[in-house]
Amino acid sequence: MAREDAPADDSRRRFLQSSIVSGLAIAGPGAASDSASDIDPAVSTYPDLVVGKAARLAINQPLLFTYPDAASACLAVKLGRRVPDGVGPDLDIVAFSSMCSHMGCLVSYEAATARLKCACHFSMFDPEKSGQMIIGQATQNLPQVILEYRAADDTVHAVAIRGLIYGRQTNLL
Ligand code: FES
């Protein structure tokens, strides 16, 4: 019985091998894109939004905004030290969804500890480590707003979100 199946298995194997080779050829270096969502599948890109001028952001003073739509509260904060994913002249400006990944309560930034805290069930997130969940009821990191800095006019732009905004089944608008 197994020998009768062999030709079909061989042909299936050859088909799969050629498909993989074709796929690699199509997705080779020339096909690569530098958009954030192509690099990280957890990133959803949206229309560009000017969050504000970098020079107007004071250290540890959060700036509230909504992105990618009016129902999605976010905050940007200048941490005063260079961090991963930080933008601006000092690479220290980051932004996150303000909606806790546990049940959607609004988080706030605590300057004394440089943490994003949720008062509902005491989850805590680290803005210096891309919104990593530190403690509490939340089991997911806080979604991070991907920012870009345009030095020509000193503006900080929101361009994408990494992670699923609380309460949504997808990040699609
Ligand atoms: Fe934030 Fe529960 S909603 S910890």
Coordinates of N, CA, C and O and ligand atoms in Angstrom, one line a residue:
M1 N 0.8 -1.2 0.0 CA 0.0 0.0 0.0 C 0.9 1.3 0.0 O 0.7 2.2 -0.7
A2 N 1.9 1.2 0.8 CA 2.8 2.4 0.9 C 3.5 2.6 -0.4 O 3.7 3.7 -0.8
R3 N 3.9 1.4 -1.1 CA 4.6 1.6 -2.4 C 3.7 2.2 -3.4 O 4.2 3.0 -4.3
E4 N 2.4 1.9 -3.4 CA 1.5 2.5 -4.4 C 1.4 4.0 -4.2 O 1.2 4.8 -5.1
D5 N 1.6 4.5 -2.9 CA 1.4 5.9 -2.6 C 2.7 6.7 -3.0 O 2.7 7.9 -3.1
A6 N 3.8 5.9 -3.2 CA 5.1 6.6 -3.4 C 5.1 7.6 -4.5 O 5.6 8.7 -4.3
P7 N 4.6 7.2 -5.7 CA 4.7 8.2 -6.8 C 4.0 9.5 -6.5 O 4.5 10.6 -6.8
A8 N 2.8 9.4 -5.8 CA 2.1 10.6 -5.5 C 2.9 11.4 -4.5 O 2.9 12.7 -4.5
D9 N 3.5 10.7 -3.5 CA 4.3 11.5 -2.5 C 5.5 12.2 -3.1 O 5.8 13.3 -2.8
D10 N 6.2 11.5 -4.1 CA 7.3 12.1 -4.8 C 6.9 13.3 -5.5 O 7.5 14.4 -5.5
S11 N 5.7 13.2 -6.2 CA 5.3 14.4 -7.0 C 4.9 15.5 -6.1 O 5.2 16.7 -6.4
R12 N 4.3 15.2 -5.0 CA 3.9 16.3 -4.0 C 5.2 16.9 -3.4 O 5.3 18.1 -3.3
R13 N 6.2 16.1 -3.1 CA 7.4 16.6 -2.6 C 8.1 17.6 -3.6 O 8.6 18.7 -3.3
R14 N 8.1 17.1 -4.9 CA 8.7 18.0 -5.9 C 8.0 19.3 -6.1 O 8.6 20.4 -6.2
F15 N 6.6 19.2 -6.0 CA 5.8 20.4 -6.1 C 6.1 21.4 -5.0 O 6.4 22.6 -5.2
L16 N 6.2 20.8 -3.8 CA 6.5 21.7 -2.6 C 7.9 22.3 -2.7 O 8.1 23.5 -2.4
Q17 N 8.9 21.5 -3.1 CA 10.2 22.1 -3.2 C 10.3 23.2 -4.2 O 10.9 24.2 -4.0
S18 N 9.6 23.0 -5.4 CA 9.6 24.1 -6.4 C 8.9 25.3 -5.9 O 9.3 26.4 -6.2
S19 N 7.8 25.1 -5.1 CA 7.1 26.2 -4.6 C 7.9 27.0 -3.7 O 7.9 28.3 -3.7
I20 N 8.7 26.3 -2.8 CA 9.5 27.0 -1.8 C 10.6 27.8 -2.6 O 10.8 29.0 -2.2
V21 N 11.2 27.2 -3.6 CA 12.2 27.9 -4.3 C 11.6 29.2 -5.0 O 12.2 30.2 -5.0
S22 N 10.5 29.0 -5.6 CA 9.8 30.1 -6.3 C 9.5 31.2 -5.3 O 9.7 32.4 -5.5
G23 N 9.0 30.8 -4.1 CA 8.7 31.8 -3.1 C 9.9 32.6 -2.6 O 9.8 33.8 -2.5
L24 N 11.0 31.9 -2.5 CA 12.2 32.5 -2.0 C 12.7 33.5 -3.1 O 13.1 34.6 -2.8
A25 N 12.5 33.1 -4.4 CA 13.0 34.0 -5.4 C 12.1 35.3 -5.4 O 12.6 36.4 -5.6
I26 N 10.8 35.1 -5.3 CA 9.9 36.3 -5.3 C 10.2 37.2 -4.1 O 10.2 38.4 -4.2
A27 N 10.4 36.6 -2.9 CA 10.6 37.4 -1.7 C 12.0 37.6 -1.4 O 12.4 37.9 -0.3
G28 N 12.9 37.6 -2.4 CA 14.3 37.9 -2.2 C 14.6 39.3 -1.8 O 13.7 40.1 -1.6
P29 N 15.8 39.7 -1.7 CA 16.2 41.0 -1.2 C 15.6 42.1 -2.0 O 15.2 43.2 -1.5
G30 N 15.4 41.9 -3.3 CA 14.8 43.0 -4.2 C 13.4 43.2 -3.8 O 12.9 44.3 -4.1
A31 N 12.7 42.2 -3.3 CA 11.3 42.4 -3.0 C 11.1 43.0 -1.6 O 10.0 43.3 -1.2
A32 N 12.2 43.2 -0.8 CA 12.0 43.6 0.5 C 11.5 45.1 0.6 O 11.8 45.9 -0.3
S33 N 10.7 45.4 1.6 CA 10.2 46.7 1.8 C 10.6 47.2 3.1 O 10.8 46.4 4.0
D34 N 10.8 48.5 3.3 CA 11.2 48.9 4.6 C 10.1 49.5 5.5 O 10.3 50.1 6.5
S35 N 8.8 49.2 5.1 CA 7.7 49.6 5.9 C 7.7 48.8 7.2 O 8.0 47.6 7.2
A36 N 7.3 49.4 8.3 CA 7.3 48.8 9.6 C 6.5 47.5 9.6 O 6.9 46.5 10.2
S37 N 5.4 47.5 8.9 CA 4.5 46.3 9.0 C 5.1 45.1 8.2 O 4.8 44.0 8.4
D38 N 6.0 45.4 7.2 CA 6.7 44.3 6.5 C 7.7 43.7 7.4 O 8.1 42.5 7.2
I39 N 8.3 44.4 8.3 CA 9.4 43.9 9.1 C 8.8 43.1 10.3 O 9.2 42.1 10.7
D40 N 7.7 43.6 10.9 CA 7.1 43.1 12.1 C 5.6 42.8 11.8 O 4.9 43.8 11.7
P41 N 5.2 41.6 11.8 CA 3.8 41.3 11.4 C 2.8 41.8 12.5 O 1.6 41.9 12.2
A42 N 3.3 42.2 13.7 CA 2.4 42.7 14.7 C 2.2 44.2 14.5 O 1.4 44.8 15.3
V43 N 2.8 44.8 13.5 CA 2.7 46.2 13.3 C 1.7 46.5 12.3 O 1.7 45.9 11.2
S44 N 0.7 47.4 12.6 CA -0.3 47.9 11.6 C 0.0 49.3 11.3 O 0.1 50.2 12.2
T45 N 0.1 49.6 10.0 CA 0.4 51.0 9.6 C -0.9 51.8 9.4 O -1.9 51.2 9.0
Y46 N -0.8 53.1 9.6 CA -2.0 54.0 9.5 C -1.5 55.3 8.9 O -0.4 55.6 8.8
P47 N -2.5 56.1 8.5 CA -2.2 57.4 8.0 C -1.3 58.2 9.0 O -1.6 58.1 10.2
D48 N -0.4 58.9 8.5 CA 0.5 59.7 9.3 C -0.3 60.8 10.2 O -1.2 61.4 9.7
L49 N 0.1 60.9 11.4 CA -0.5 61.9 12.3 C 0.6 62.7 13.0 O 1.5 62.1 13.6
V50 N 0.5 64.0 12.9 CA 1.5 64.9 13.6 C 1.1 64.9 15.1 O 0.1 65.4 15.4
V51 N 2.0 64.3 15.9 CA 1.7 64.3 17.4 C 2.1 65.7 18.0 O 1.4 66.2 18.8
G52 N 3.2 66.3 17.5 CA 3.6 67.6 18.0 C 5.1 67.8 17.7 O 5.7 67.0 17.1
K53 N 5.5 69.0 18.1 CA 6.9 69.4 17.9 C 7.7 68.8 19.1 O 7.3 68.9 20.2
A54 N 8.9 68.2 18.7 CA 9.7 67.6 19.7 C 10.2 68.6 20.8 O 10.2 68.3 22.0
A55 N 10.4 69.8 20.4 CA 10.9 70.9 21.3 C 9.9 71.2 22.3 O 10.2 71.8 23.4
R56 N 8.6 71.0 22.0 CA 7.6 71.3 23.0 C 7.3 70.2 24.0 O 6.4 70.4 24.9
L57 N 7.9 69.1 23.8 CA 7.7 68.0 24.8 C 8.7 68.1 25.9 O 9.9 68.1 25.7
A58 N 8.2 68.3 27.1 CA 9.0 68.4 28.3 C 9.2 67.0 28.9 O 8.3 66.1 28.8
I59 N 10.4 66.8 29.4 CA 10.7 65.5 30.0 C 9.7 65.1 31.1 O 9.3 65.9 32.0
N60 N 9.2 63.9 31.0 CA 8.2 63.3 31.9 C 6.9 64.0 32.0 O 6.1 63.8 32.9
Q61 N 6.6 64.8 30.9 CA 5.2 65.4 30.8 C 4.5 64.8 29.7 O 4.7 65.2 28.5
P62 N 3.6 63.8 29.9 CA 3.0 63.1 28.8 C 2.1 64.0 28.0 O 1.5 65.0 28.5
L63 N 2.0 63.8 26.7 CA 1.2 64.5 25.8 C 0.1 63.5 25.3 O 0.4 62.4 24.8
L64 N -1.2 63.8 25.5 CA -2.3 62.9 25.2 C -2.7 63.2 23.8 O -2.8 64.4 23.3
F65 N -3.0 62.1 23.0 CA -3.6 62.3 21.7 C -4.3 61.0 21.4 O -4.4 60.1 22.2
T66 N -5.0 61.0 20.2 CA -5.7 59.7 19.8 C -5.1 59.3 18.5 O -4.7 60.1 17.6
Y67 N -5.0 58.0 18.3 CA -4.4 57.4 17.1 C -4.7 55.9 17.1 O -4.6 55.3 18.1
P68 N -5.1 55.3 16.0 CA -5.3 55.9 14.7 C -6.7 56.5 14.5 O -6.9 57.1 13.4
D69 N -7.6 56.5 15.5 CA -8.8 57.1 15.3 C -9.2 57.7 16.7 O -8.5 57.6 17.7
A70 N -10.3 58.5 16.7 CA -10.7 59.2 17.9 C -11.0 58.4 19.1 O -11.0 58.8 20.2
A71 N -11.3 57.1 18.9 CA -11.7 56.2 20.0 C -10.4 55.5 20.6 O -10.6 54.7 21.5
S72 N -9.3 55.8 20.1 CA -8.0 55.1 20.6 C -7.1 56.1 21.3 O -6.3 56.8 20.6
A73 N -7.2 56.2 22.6 CA -6.4 57.1 23.4 C -5.0 56.7 23.4 O -4.7 55.5 23.6
C74 N -4.1 57.6 23.3 CA -2.7 57.3 23.3 C -1.9 58.4 24.1 O -2.5 59.5 24.4
L75 N -0.7 58.1 24.5 CA 0.1 59.2 25.1 C 1.5 59.1 24.6 O 2.0 58.0 24.4
A76 N 2.2 60.2 24.5 CA 3.6 60.3 24.1 C 4.3 60.9 25.3 O 3.8 61.7 26.0
V77 N 5.5 60.4 25.5 CA 6.3 60.9 26.6 C 7.8 61.0 26.2 O 8.3 60.1 25.6
K78 N 8.4 62.1 26.7 CA 9.8 62.3 26.5 C 10.5 61.8 27.8 O 10.3 62.4 28.8
L79 N 11.3 60.7 27.7 CA 11.8 60.1 28.9 C 13.1 60.7 29.4 O 13.4 60.5 30.6
G80 N 13.7 61.5 28.6 CA 14.9 62.1 29.1 C 16.2 61.3 29.0 O 17.3 61.7 29.4
R81 N 16.1 60.1 28.4 CA 17.2 59.3 28.1 C 16.9 58.4 26.9 O 15.7 58.0 26.7
R82 N 17.9 58.1 26.1 CA 17.7 57.3 24.9 C 17.2 55.9 25.2 O 17.6 55.3 26.2
V83 N 16.1 55.5 24.5 CA 15.5 54.2 24.7 C 15.3 53.5 23.3 O 15.2 54.2 22.3
P84 N 15.1 52.2 23.4 CA 14.7 51.5 22.1 C 13.4 52.1 21.5 O 12.5 52.4 22.3
D85 N 13.4 52.3 20.2 CA 12.3 52.9 19.5 C 12.0 54.3 19.8 O 11.0 54.9 19.4
G86 N 12.9 55.0 20.6 CA 12.8 56.4 20.9 C 13.1 57.2 19.6 O 14.0 56.9 18.8
V87 N 12.4 58.3 19.5 CA 12.6 59.2 18.4 C 12.9 60.6 18.9 O 12.8 60.9 20.1
G88 N 13.2 61.5 18.0 CA 13.5 62.9 18.4 C 15.0 63.1 18.4 O 15.8 62.2 18.3
P89 N 15.4 64.4 18.6 CA 16.8 64.7 18.7 C 17.6 63.9 19.7 O 18.8 63.6 19.5
D90 N 16.9 63.5 20.8 CA 17.6 62.7 21.8 C 17.2 61.2 21.8 O 17.6 60.5 22.8
L91 N 16.4 60.8 20.9 CA 16.0 59.4 20.8 C 15.3 59.0 22.1 O 15.5 57.8 22.5
D92 N 14.5 59.9 22.6 CA 13.9 59.5 23.9 C 12.4 59.7 24.0 O 11.8 59.7 25.0
I93 N 11.8 59.9 22.8 CA 10.4 60.1 22.8 C 9.7 58.8 22.3 O 10.1 58.3 21.3
V94 N 8.8 58.3 23.1 CA 8.0 57.1 22.8 C 6.5 57.4 23.0 O 6.1 58.4 23.7
A95 N 5.7 56.5 22.4 CA 4.3 56.7 22.6 C 3.6 55.3 22.7 O 4.1 54.3 22.1
F96 N 2.5 55.3 23.4 CA 1.8 54.0 23.6 C 0.3 54.3 23.6 O -0.2 55.4 23.8
S97 N -0.5 53.2 23.4 CA -1.9 53.2 23.6 C -2.1 53.5 25.1 O -1.4 52.9 25.9
S98 N -3.1 54.3 25.4 CA -3.4 54.6 26.8 C -4.3 53.5 27.4 O -4.7 53.5 28.6
M99 N -4.8 52.6 26.5 CA -5.8 51.7 26.9 C -5.1 50.4 27.4 O -4.5 49.7 26.6
C100 N -5.3 50.1 28.7 CA -4.6 49.0 29.3 C -4.9 47.7 28.5 O -6.1 47.4 28.1
S101 N -3.9 46.8 28.3 CA -4.2 45.6 27.6 C -5.0 44.6 28.3 O -5.4 43.6 27.8
H102 N -5.2 44.8 29.6 CA -6.0 43.9 30.4 C -7.5 44.1 30.1 O -8.2 43.2 29.5
M103 N -8.1 45.2 30.5 CA -9.5 45.5 30.3 C -9.8 46.9 29.8 O -10.9 47.3 29.9
G104 N -8.8 47.6 29.3 CA -9.0 48.8 28.6 C -9.1 50.1 29.5 O -9.3 51.2 28.9
C105 N -8.9 50.0 30.8 CA -8.8 51.2 31.6 C -7.6 52.1 31.1 O -6.7 51.6 30.5
L106 N -7.7 53.4 31.3 CA -6.7 54.3 30.9 C -5.5 54.2 31.8 O -5.6 54.3 33.0
V107 N -4.3 54.0 31.2 CA -3.1 54.0 32.0 C -2.6 55.4 32.1 O -2.9 56.3 31.3
S108 N -1.7 55.7 33.1 CA -1.1 57.0 33.3 C 0.4 56.8 33.5 O 0.8 55.8 33.9
Y109 N 1.1 57.9 33.1 CA 2.6 57.8 33.3 C 3.0 58.4 34.6 O 2.5 59.5 35.0
E110 N 3.8 57.6 35.3 CA 4.2 58.0 36.6 C 5.7 58.4 36.5 O 6.6 57.5 36.3
A111 N 6.0 59.7 36.6 CA 7.3 60.2 36.4 C 8.4 59.7 37.4 O 9.5 59.4 37.0
A112 N 7.9 59.5 38.6 CA 8.9 59.1 39.7 C 9.5 57.7 39.4 O 10.6 57.5 39.8
T113 N 8.7 56.9 38.8 CA 9.2 55.5 38.5 C 9.4 55.3 37.0 O 9.9 54.2 36.6
A114 N 9.0 56.2 36.2 CA 9.1 56.1 34.7 C 8.3 54.8 34.3 O 8.8 54.0 33.5
R115 N 7.1 54.7 34.8 CA 6.3 53.5 34.5 C 4.9 54.0 34.0 O 4.4 55.0 34.4
L116 N 4.3 53.2 33.2 CA 2.9 53.4 32.8 C 2.1 52.5 33.7 O 2.3 51.3 33.7
K117 N 1.1 53.1 34.4 CA 0.4 52.3 35.4 C -1.1 52.4 35.2 O -1.7 53.4 34.8
C118 N -1.8 51.2 35.5 CA -3.2 51.1 35.4 C -3.8 51.0 36.8 O -3.4 50.1 37.5
A119 N -4.7 51.9 37.1 CA -5.2 51.9 38.5 C -6.3 50.9 38.7 O -6.6 50.6 39.8
C120 N -6.8 50.3 37.6 CA -8.0 49.4 37.8 C -7.5 48.1 38.5 O -8.1 47.7 39.4
H121 N -6.5 47.5 38.0 CA -6.0 46.2 38.6 C -4.5 46.2 38.7 O -3.9 45.1 38.8
F122 N -3.9 47.4 38.7 CA -2.5 47.6 39.1 C -1.5 47.0 38.1 O -0.4 46.6 38.5
S123 N -1.9 46.9 36.9 CA -0.9 46.5 35.9 C 0.1 47.6 35.7 O -0.2 48.8 35.8
M124 N 1.3 47.2 35.3 CA 2.4 48.2 35.2 C 3.2 47.9 33.9 O 3.5 46.7 33.7
F125 N 3.6 48.9 33.1 CA 4.2 48.7 31.9 C 5.5 49.5 31.8 O 5.5 50.6 32.4
D126 N 6.5 49.1 31.1 CA 7.8 49.8 31.0 C 7.9 50.5 29.7 O 8.1 49.9 28.6
P127 N 7.8 51.9 29.7 CA 7.9 52.6 28.4 C 9.4 52.6 27.9 O 9.6 52.9 26.7
E128 N 10.3 52.2 28.7 CA 11.7 52.2 28.2 C 12.0 50.9 27.5 O 13.0 50.7 26.9
K129 N 11.1 49.9 27.6 CA 11.2 48.6 27.0 C 10.0 48.3 26.1 O 9.4 47.2 26.2
S130 N 9.7 49.3 25.3 CA 8.6 49.1 24.3 C 7.3 48.7 24.9 O 6.5 47.9 24.3
G131 N 7.0 49.1 26.1 CA 5.7 48.9 26.7 C 5.6 47.5 27.3 O 4.4 47.0 27.6
Q132 N 6.7 46.9 27.7 CA 6.7 45.6 28.2 C 5.9 45.5 29.5 O 6.0 46.4 30.4
M133 N 5.0 44.5 29.7 CA 4.3 44.3 30.9 C 5.2 43.9 32.0 O 6.1 43.0 31.8
I134 N 5.1 44.5 33.1 CA 6.0 44.3 34.3 C 5.3 43.4 35.3 O 5.8 42.4 35.8
I135 N 4.1 43.8 35.7 CA 3.4 43.2 36.8 C 1.9 43.5 36.6 O 1.5 44.5 36.0
G136 N 1.0 42.7 37.3 CA -0.4 43.0 37.3 C -1.2 41.9 36.5 O -0.7 40.9 36.2
Q137 N -2.5 42.3 36.3 CA -3.4 41.4 35.6 C -3.2 41.3 34.1 O -3.6 40.3 33.5
A138 N -2.6 42.3 33.5 CA -2.4 42.2 32.1 C -1.5 41.1 31.7 O -0.5 40.8 32.5
T139 N -1.7 40.5 30.6 CA -0.8 39.5 30.1 C -0.1 39.8 28.8 O 0.7 39.1 28.3
Q140 N -0.5 41.0 28.3 CA 0.1 41.5 27.0 C 0.8 42.8 27.3 O 0.4 43.6 28.2
N141 N 1.8 43.1 26.5 CA 2.5 44.4 26.5 C 1.4 45.5 26.1 O 0.4 45.2 25.5
L142 N 1.8 46.7 26.5 CA 0.9 47.8 26.0 C 1.3 48.1 24.5 O 2.4 48.2 24.2
P143 N 0.2 48.2 23.7 CA 0.5 48.5 22.3 C 1.3 49.8 22.1 O 1.1 50.8 22.8
Q144 N 2.4 49.7 21.3 CA 3.2 50.9 21.1 C 2.9 51.6 19.8 O 2.7 51.0 18.8
V145 N 2.8 52.9 19.9 CA 2.6 53.8 18.7 C 4.0 53.9 18.1 O 5.0 54.4 18.8
I146 N 4.2 53.5 16.9 CA 5.4 53.7 16.2 C 5.5 55.2 15.7 O 4.6 55.7 15.0
L147 N 6.6 55.8 16.1 CA 6.8 57.2 15.8 C 7.9 57.4 14.8 O 8.8 56.6 14.7
E148 N 7.8 58.5 14.1 CA 8.9 59.0 13.2 C 9.2 60.4 13.5 O 8.3 61.2 13.9
Y149 N 10.5 60.8 13.4 CA 10.8 62.2 13.7 C 11.3 62.8 12.4 O 12.1 62.3 11.7
R150 N 10.7 64.0 12.1 CA 11.1 64.8 10.9 C 11.9 66.0 11.4 O 11.3 67.0 11.9
A151 N 13.2 65.9 11.2 CA 14.1 67.0 11.8 C 13.9 68.3 11.1 O 14.1 69.4 11.7
A152 N 13.5 68.3 9.8 CA 13.3 69.5 9.0 C 12.4 70.5 9.7 O 12.6 71.7 9.7
D153 N 11.3 70.0 10.3 CA 10.4 70.9 11.0 C 10.2 70.4 12.5 O 9.2 70.9 13.1
D154 N 11.0 69.6 13.0 CA 11.0 69.2 14.4 C 9.7 68.5 14.8 O 9.3 68.6 16.0
T155 N 9.1 67.8 13.9 CA 7.8 67.2 14.2 C 7.9 65.7 14.5 O 8.7 65.0 13.8
V156 N 7.1 65.2 15.4 CA 7.0 63.8 15.8 C 5.7 63.3 15.1 O 4.6 63.9 15.4
H157 N 5.8 62.2 14.4 CA 4.6 61.7 13.7 C 4.3 60.3 14.2 O 5.2 59.5 14.4
A158 N 3.0 60.0 14.4 CA 2.6 58.6 14.6 C 2.3 58.0 13.2 O 1.7 58.6 12.3
V159 N 2.9 56.8 13.0 CA 2.7 56.2 11.7 C 2.2 54.7 11.7 O 1.8 54.2 10.7
A160 N 2.2 54.1 12.9 CA 1.8 52.7 13.0 C 1.5 52.3 14.5 O 1.9 53.1 15.4
I161 N 1.0 51.2 14.7 CA 0.8 50.6 16.1 C 1.4 49.2 16.1 O 1.1 48.4 15.2
R162 N 2.1 48.9 17.1 CA 2.6 47.6 17.3 C 1.8 46.9 18.4 O 1.9 47.4 19.6
G163 N 1.0 45.9 18.1 CA 0.2 45.2 19.0 C -1.3 45.6 18.8 O -1.6 46.5 18.0
L164 N -2.1 44.8 19.4 CA -3.6 44.9 19.2 C -4.2 45.9 20.2 O -4.0 45.8 21.5
I165 N -4.8 47.0 19.7 CA -5.4 48.0 20.6 C -6.5 47.3 21.4 O -7.3 46.5 20.8
Y166 N -6.6 47.6 22.7 CA -7.6 46.9 23.5 C -9.0 47.0 22.9 O -9.5 48.0 22.5
G167 N -9.7 45.9 23.0 CA -11.1 45.8 22.6 C -11.4 45.6 21.1 O -12.5 45.6 20.7
R168 N -10.3 45.5 20.4 CA -10.5 45.3 18.9 C -10.1 43.9 18.5 O -9.1 43.4 19.1
Q169 N -10.7 43.4 17.5 CA -10.4 42.1 17.0 C -9.2 42.2 16.0 O -8.5 41.3 15.8
T170 N -9.2 43.4 15.4 CA -8.0 43.7 14.5 C -7.8 45.1 14.7 O -8.6 45.9 15.2
N171 N -6.6 45.6 14.2 CA -6.3 47.0 14.3 C -6.7 47.7 13.1 O -6.5 48.9 12.9
L172 N -7.5 47.0 12.2 CA -7.9 47.7 10.9 C -8.9 48.8 11.3 O -9.8 48.6 12.1
L173 N -8.8 49.9 10.5 CA -9.8 51.0 10.7 C -11.1 50.6 10.1 O -11.2 49.9 9.1
Ligands
FES1 FE1 -5.6 47.6 33.6 FE2 -7.1 45.7 34.6 S1 -7.7 47.2 33.2 S2 -5.0 46.1 35.0

